mmCIF file of C-alpha atoms in Angstrom:
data_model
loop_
_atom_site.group_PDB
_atom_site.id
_atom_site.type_symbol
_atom_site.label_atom_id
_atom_site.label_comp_id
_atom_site.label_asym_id
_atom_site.label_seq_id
_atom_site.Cartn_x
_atom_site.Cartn_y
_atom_site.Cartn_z
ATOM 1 C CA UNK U 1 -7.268 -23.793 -16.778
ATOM 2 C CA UNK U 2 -9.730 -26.469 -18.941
ATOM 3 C CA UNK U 3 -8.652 -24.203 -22.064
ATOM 4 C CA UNK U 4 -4.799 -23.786 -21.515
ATOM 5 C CA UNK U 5 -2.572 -26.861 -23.241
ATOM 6 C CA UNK U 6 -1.015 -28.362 -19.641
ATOM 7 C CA UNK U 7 2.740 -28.030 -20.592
ATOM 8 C CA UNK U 8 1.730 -23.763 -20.931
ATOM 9 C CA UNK U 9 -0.467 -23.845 -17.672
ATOM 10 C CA UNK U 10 2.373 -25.173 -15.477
ATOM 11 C CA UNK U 11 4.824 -22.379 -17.358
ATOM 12 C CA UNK U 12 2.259 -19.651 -17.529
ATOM 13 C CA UNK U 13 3.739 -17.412 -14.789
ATOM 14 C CA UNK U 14 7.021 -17.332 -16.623
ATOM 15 C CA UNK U 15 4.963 -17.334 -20.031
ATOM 16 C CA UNK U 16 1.829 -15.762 -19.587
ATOM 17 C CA UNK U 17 1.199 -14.096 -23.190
ATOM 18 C CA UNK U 18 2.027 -17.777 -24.649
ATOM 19 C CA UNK U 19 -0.531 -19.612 -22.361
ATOM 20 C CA UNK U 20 -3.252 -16.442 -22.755
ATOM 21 C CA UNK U 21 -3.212 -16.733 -26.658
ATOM 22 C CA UNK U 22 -3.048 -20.509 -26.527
ATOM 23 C CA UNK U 23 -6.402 -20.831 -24.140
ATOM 24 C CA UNK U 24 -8.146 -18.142 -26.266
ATOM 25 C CA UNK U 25 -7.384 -20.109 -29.543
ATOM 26 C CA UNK U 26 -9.044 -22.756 -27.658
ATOM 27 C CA UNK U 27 -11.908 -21.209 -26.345
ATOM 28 C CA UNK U 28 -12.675 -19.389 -29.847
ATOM 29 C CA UNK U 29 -12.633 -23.092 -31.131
ATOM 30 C CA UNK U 30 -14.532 -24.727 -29.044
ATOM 31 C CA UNK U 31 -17.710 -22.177 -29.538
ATOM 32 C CA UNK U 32 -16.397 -22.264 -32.867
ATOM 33 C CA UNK U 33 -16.095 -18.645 -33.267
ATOM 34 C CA UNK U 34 -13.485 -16.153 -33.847
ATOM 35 C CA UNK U 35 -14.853 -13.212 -32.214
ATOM 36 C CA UNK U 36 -14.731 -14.607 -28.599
ATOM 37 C CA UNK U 37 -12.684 -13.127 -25.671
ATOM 38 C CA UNK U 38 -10.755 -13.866 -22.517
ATOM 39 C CA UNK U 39 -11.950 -11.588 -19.665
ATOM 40 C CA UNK U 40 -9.549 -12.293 -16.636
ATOM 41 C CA UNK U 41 -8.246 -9.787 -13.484
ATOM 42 C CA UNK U 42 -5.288 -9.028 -13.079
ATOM 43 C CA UNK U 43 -3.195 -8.563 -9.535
ATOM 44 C CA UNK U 44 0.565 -8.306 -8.582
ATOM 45 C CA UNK U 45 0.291 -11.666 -7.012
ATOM 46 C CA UNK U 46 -1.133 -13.344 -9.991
ATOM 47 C CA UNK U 47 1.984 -15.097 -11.320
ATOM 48 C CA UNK U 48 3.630 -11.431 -11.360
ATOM 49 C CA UNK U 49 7.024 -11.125 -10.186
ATOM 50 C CA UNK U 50 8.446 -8.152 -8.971
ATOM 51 C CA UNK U 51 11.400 -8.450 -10.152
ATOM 52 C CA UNK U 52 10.154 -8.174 -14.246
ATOM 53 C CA UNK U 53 6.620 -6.954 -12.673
ATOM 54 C CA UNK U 54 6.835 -4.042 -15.831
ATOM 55 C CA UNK U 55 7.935 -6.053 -18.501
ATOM 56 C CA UNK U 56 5.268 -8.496 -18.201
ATOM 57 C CA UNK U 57 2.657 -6.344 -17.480
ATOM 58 C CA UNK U 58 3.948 -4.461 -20.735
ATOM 59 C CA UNK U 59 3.990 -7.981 -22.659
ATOM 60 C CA UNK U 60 -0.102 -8.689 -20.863
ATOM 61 C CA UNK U 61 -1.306 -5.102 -21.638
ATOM 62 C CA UNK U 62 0.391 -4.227 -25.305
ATOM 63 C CA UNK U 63 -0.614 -7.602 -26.609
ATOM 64 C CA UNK U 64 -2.499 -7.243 -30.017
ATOM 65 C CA UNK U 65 -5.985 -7.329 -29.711
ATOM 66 C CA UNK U 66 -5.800 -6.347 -26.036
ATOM 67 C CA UNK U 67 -8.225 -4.103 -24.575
ATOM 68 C CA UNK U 68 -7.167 -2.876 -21.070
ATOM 69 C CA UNK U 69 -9.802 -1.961 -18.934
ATOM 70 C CA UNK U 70 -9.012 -0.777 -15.197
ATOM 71 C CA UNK U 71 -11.745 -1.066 -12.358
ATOM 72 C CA UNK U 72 -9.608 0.510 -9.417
ATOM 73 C CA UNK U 73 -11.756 -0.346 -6.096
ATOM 74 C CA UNK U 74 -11.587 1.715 -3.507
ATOM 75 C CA UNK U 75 -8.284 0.681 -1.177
ATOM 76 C CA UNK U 76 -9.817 0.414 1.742
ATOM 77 C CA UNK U 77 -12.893 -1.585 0.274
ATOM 78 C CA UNK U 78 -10.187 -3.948 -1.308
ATOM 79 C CA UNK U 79 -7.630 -4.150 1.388
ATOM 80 C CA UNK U 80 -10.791 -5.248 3.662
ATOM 81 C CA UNK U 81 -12.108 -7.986 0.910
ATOM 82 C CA UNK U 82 -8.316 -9.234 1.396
ATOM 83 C CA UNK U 83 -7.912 -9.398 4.666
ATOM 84 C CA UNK U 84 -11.492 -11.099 4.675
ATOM 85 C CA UNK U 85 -10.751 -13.840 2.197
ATOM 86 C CA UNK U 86 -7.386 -14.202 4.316
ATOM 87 C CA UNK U 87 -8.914 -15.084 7.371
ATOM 88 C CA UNK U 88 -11.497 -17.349 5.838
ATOM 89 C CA UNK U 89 -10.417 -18.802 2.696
ATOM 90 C CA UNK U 90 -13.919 -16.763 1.123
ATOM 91 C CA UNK U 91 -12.174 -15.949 -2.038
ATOM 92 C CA UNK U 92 -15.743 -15.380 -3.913
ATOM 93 C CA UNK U 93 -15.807 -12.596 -6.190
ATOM 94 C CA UNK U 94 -20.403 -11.585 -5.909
ATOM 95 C CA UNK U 95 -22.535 -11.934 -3.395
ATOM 96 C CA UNK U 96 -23.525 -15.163 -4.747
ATOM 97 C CA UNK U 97 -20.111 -16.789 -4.727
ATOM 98 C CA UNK U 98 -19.596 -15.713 -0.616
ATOM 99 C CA UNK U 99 -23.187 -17.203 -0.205
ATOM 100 C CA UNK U 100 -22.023 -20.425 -1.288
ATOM 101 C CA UNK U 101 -19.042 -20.623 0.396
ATOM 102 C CA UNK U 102 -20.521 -19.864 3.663
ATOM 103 C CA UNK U 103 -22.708 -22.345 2.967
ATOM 104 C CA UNK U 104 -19.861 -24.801 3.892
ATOM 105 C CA UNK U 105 -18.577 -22.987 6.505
ATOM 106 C CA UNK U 106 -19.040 -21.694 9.952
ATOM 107 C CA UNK U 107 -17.862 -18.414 9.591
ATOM 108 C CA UNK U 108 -18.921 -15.449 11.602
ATOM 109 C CA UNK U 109 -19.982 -12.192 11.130
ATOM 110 C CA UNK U 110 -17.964 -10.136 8.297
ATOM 111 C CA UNK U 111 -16.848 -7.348 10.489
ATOM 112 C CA UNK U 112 -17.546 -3.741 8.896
ATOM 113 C CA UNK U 113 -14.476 -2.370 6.817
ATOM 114 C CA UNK U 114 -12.713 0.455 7.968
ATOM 115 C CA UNK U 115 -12.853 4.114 6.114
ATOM 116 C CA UNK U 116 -9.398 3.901 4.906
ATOM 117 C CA UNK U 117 -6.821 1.464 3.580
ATOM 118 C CA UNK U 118 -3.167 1.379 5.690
ATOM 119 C CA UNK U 119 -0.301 2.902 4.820
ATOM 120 C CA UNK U 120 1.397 0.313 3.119
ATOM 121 C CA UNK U 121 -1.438 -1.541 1.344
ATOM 122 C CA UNK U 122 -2.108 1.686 0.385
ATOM 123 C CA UNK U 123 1.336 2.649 -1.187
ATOM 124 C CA UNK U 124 1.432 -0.768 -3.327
ATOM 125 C CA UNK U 125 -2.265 -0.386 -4.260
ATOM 126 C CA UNK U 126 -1.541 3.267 -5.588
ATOM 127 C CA UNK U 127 2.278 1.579 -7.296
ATOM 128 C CA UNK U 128 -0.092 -0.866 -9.092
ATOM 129 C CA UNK U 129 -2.505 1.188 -10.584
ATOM 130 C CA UNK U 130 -0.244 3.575 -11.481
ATOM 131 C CA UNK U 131 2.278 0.949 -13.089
ATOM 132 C CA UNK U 132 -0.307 -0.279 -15.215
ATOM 133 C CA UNK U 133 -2.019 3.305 -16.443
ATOM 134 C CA UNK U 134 1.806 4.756 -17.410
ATOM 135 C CA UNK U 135 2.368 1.338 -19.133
ATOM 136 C CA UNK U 136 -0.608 1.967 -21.310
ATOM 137 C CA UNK U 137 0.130 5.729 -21.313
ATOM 138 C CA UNK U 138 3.649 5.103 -22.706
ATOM 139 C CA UNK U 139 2.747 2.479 -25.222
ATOM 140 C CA UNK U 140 0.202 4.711 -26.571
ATOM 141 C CA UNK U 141 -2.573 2.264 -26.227
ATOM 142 C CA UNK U 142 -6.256 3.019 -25.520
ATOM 143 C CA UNK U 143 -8.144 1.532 -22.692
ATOM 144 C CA UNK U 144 -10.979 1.773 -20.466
ATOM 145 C CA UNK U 145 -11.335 2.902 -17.448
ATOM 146 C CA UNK U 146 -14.510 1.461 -15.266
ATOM 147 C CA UNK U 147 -14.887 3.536 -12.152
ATOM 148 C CA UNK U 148 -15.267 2.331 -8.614
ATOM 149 C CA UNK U 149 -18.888 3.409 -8.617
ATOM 150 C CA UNK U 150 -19.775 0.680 -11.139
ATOM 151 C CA UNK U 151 -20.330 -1.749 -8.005
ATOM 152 C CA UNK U 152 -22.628 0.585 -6.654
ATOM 153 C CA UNK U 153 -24.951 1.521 -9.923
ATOM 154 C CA UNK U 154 -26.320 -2.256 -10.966
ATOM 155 C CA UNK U 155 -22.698 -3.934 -12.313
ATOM 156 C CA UNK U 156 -22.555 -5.316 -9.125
ATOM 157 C CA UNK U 157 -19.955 -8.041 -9.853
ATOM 158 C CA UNK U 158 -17.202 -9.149 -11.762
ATOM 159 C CA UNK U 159 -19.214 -10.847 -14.425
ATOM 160 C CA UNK U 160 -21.850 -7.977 -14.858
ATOM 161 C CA UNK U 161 -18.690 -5.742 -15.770
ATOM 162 C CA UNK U 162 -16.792 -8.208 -17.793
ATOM 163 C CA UNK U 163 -20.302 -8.062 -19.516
ATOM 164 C CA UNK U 164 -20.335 -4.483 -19.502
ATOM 165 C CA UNK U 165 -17.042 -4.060 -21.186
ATOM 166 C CA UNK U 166 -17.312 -6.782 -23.780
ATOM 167 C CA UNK U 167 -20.453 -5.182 -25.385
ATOM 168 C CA UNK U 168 -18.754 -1.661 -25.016
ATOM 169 C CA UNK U 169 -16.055 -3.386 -27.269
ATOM 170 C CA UNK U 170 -18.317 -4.828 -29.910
ATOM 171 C CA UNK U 171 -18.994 -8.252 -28.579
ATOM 172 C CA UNK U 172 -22.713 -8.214 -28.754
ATOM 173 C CA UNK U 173 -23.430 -11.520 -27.505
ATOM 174 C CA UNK U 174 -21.855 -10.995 -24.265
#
């Protein structure tokens, strides 16, 4: 938000290339480089509509410059960190993040997550994912995919990926 002009932030669901490119010209400036990157998830929810979900997606992913990584978590896993930060308001994305929100909070026990994801979380989780990978696949444009087991072999959050995938792209200093 700090790097986005405020007139783009407000606007950024219904212009969300504009206000990406503006906040990385930003950021590059600010660290005075011009080799620096955004790193950012992206969900249905997130400004999306589903009206034009494709065509922005298609104007996010085929952006110049764009590298396109998918991390697909399992949907039972993710459906369960959902429901979770529903209940609670514990949107933290590591270990350390749900730490310090509990810190604040009374919050009991995080029940154990079940073995599989409903139906119909299920059915959009599978429509996203596969959205986004035939977008890609139809625009011709290379991308990475990070498996699910990355949370389980040492990238254990969002930020030891993000790492992860900016030094498989060439940004050493990541």
């Amino acid at each position: 938000r700090e790097f986005i002009p405020p007139e783009l932030f407000w606007s950024r669901c219904r212009r969300p290339v504009d206000a990406l490119t503006a906040g990385l010209q930003r950021l590059c400036e600010r660290k005075g480089r011009d080799d620096c990157a955004i790193v950012f998830k992206l969900f249905p929810v997130h400004c999306l509509r589903w009206h034009d979900l494709a065509q922005q997606l298609r104007d996010i992913l085929t952006f110049p410059d764009t590298l396109p990584v998918i991390l697909e978590r399992d949907p039972a896993a993710r459906e369960c960190s959902l429901n979770w930060a529903n209940r609670t308001n514990d949107w933290g994305t590591s270990p350390e993040g749900h730490k310090e929100f509990a810190l604040g909070h009374d919050l009991a026990e995080r029940p154990p997550c079940p073995e599989t994801a409903s139906g119909d979380f299920l059915q959009k989780h599978d429509a996203w994912f596969a959205l986004a990978r035939r977008t890609l696949r139809n625009a011709s444009l290379p991308h990475l995919e990070v498996p699910a087991e990355a949370y389980t072999t040492g990238l254990k959050t969002t930020d030891d990926i993000a790492r992860w995938v900016l030094r498989s792209a060439g940004f050493s200093s990541a």
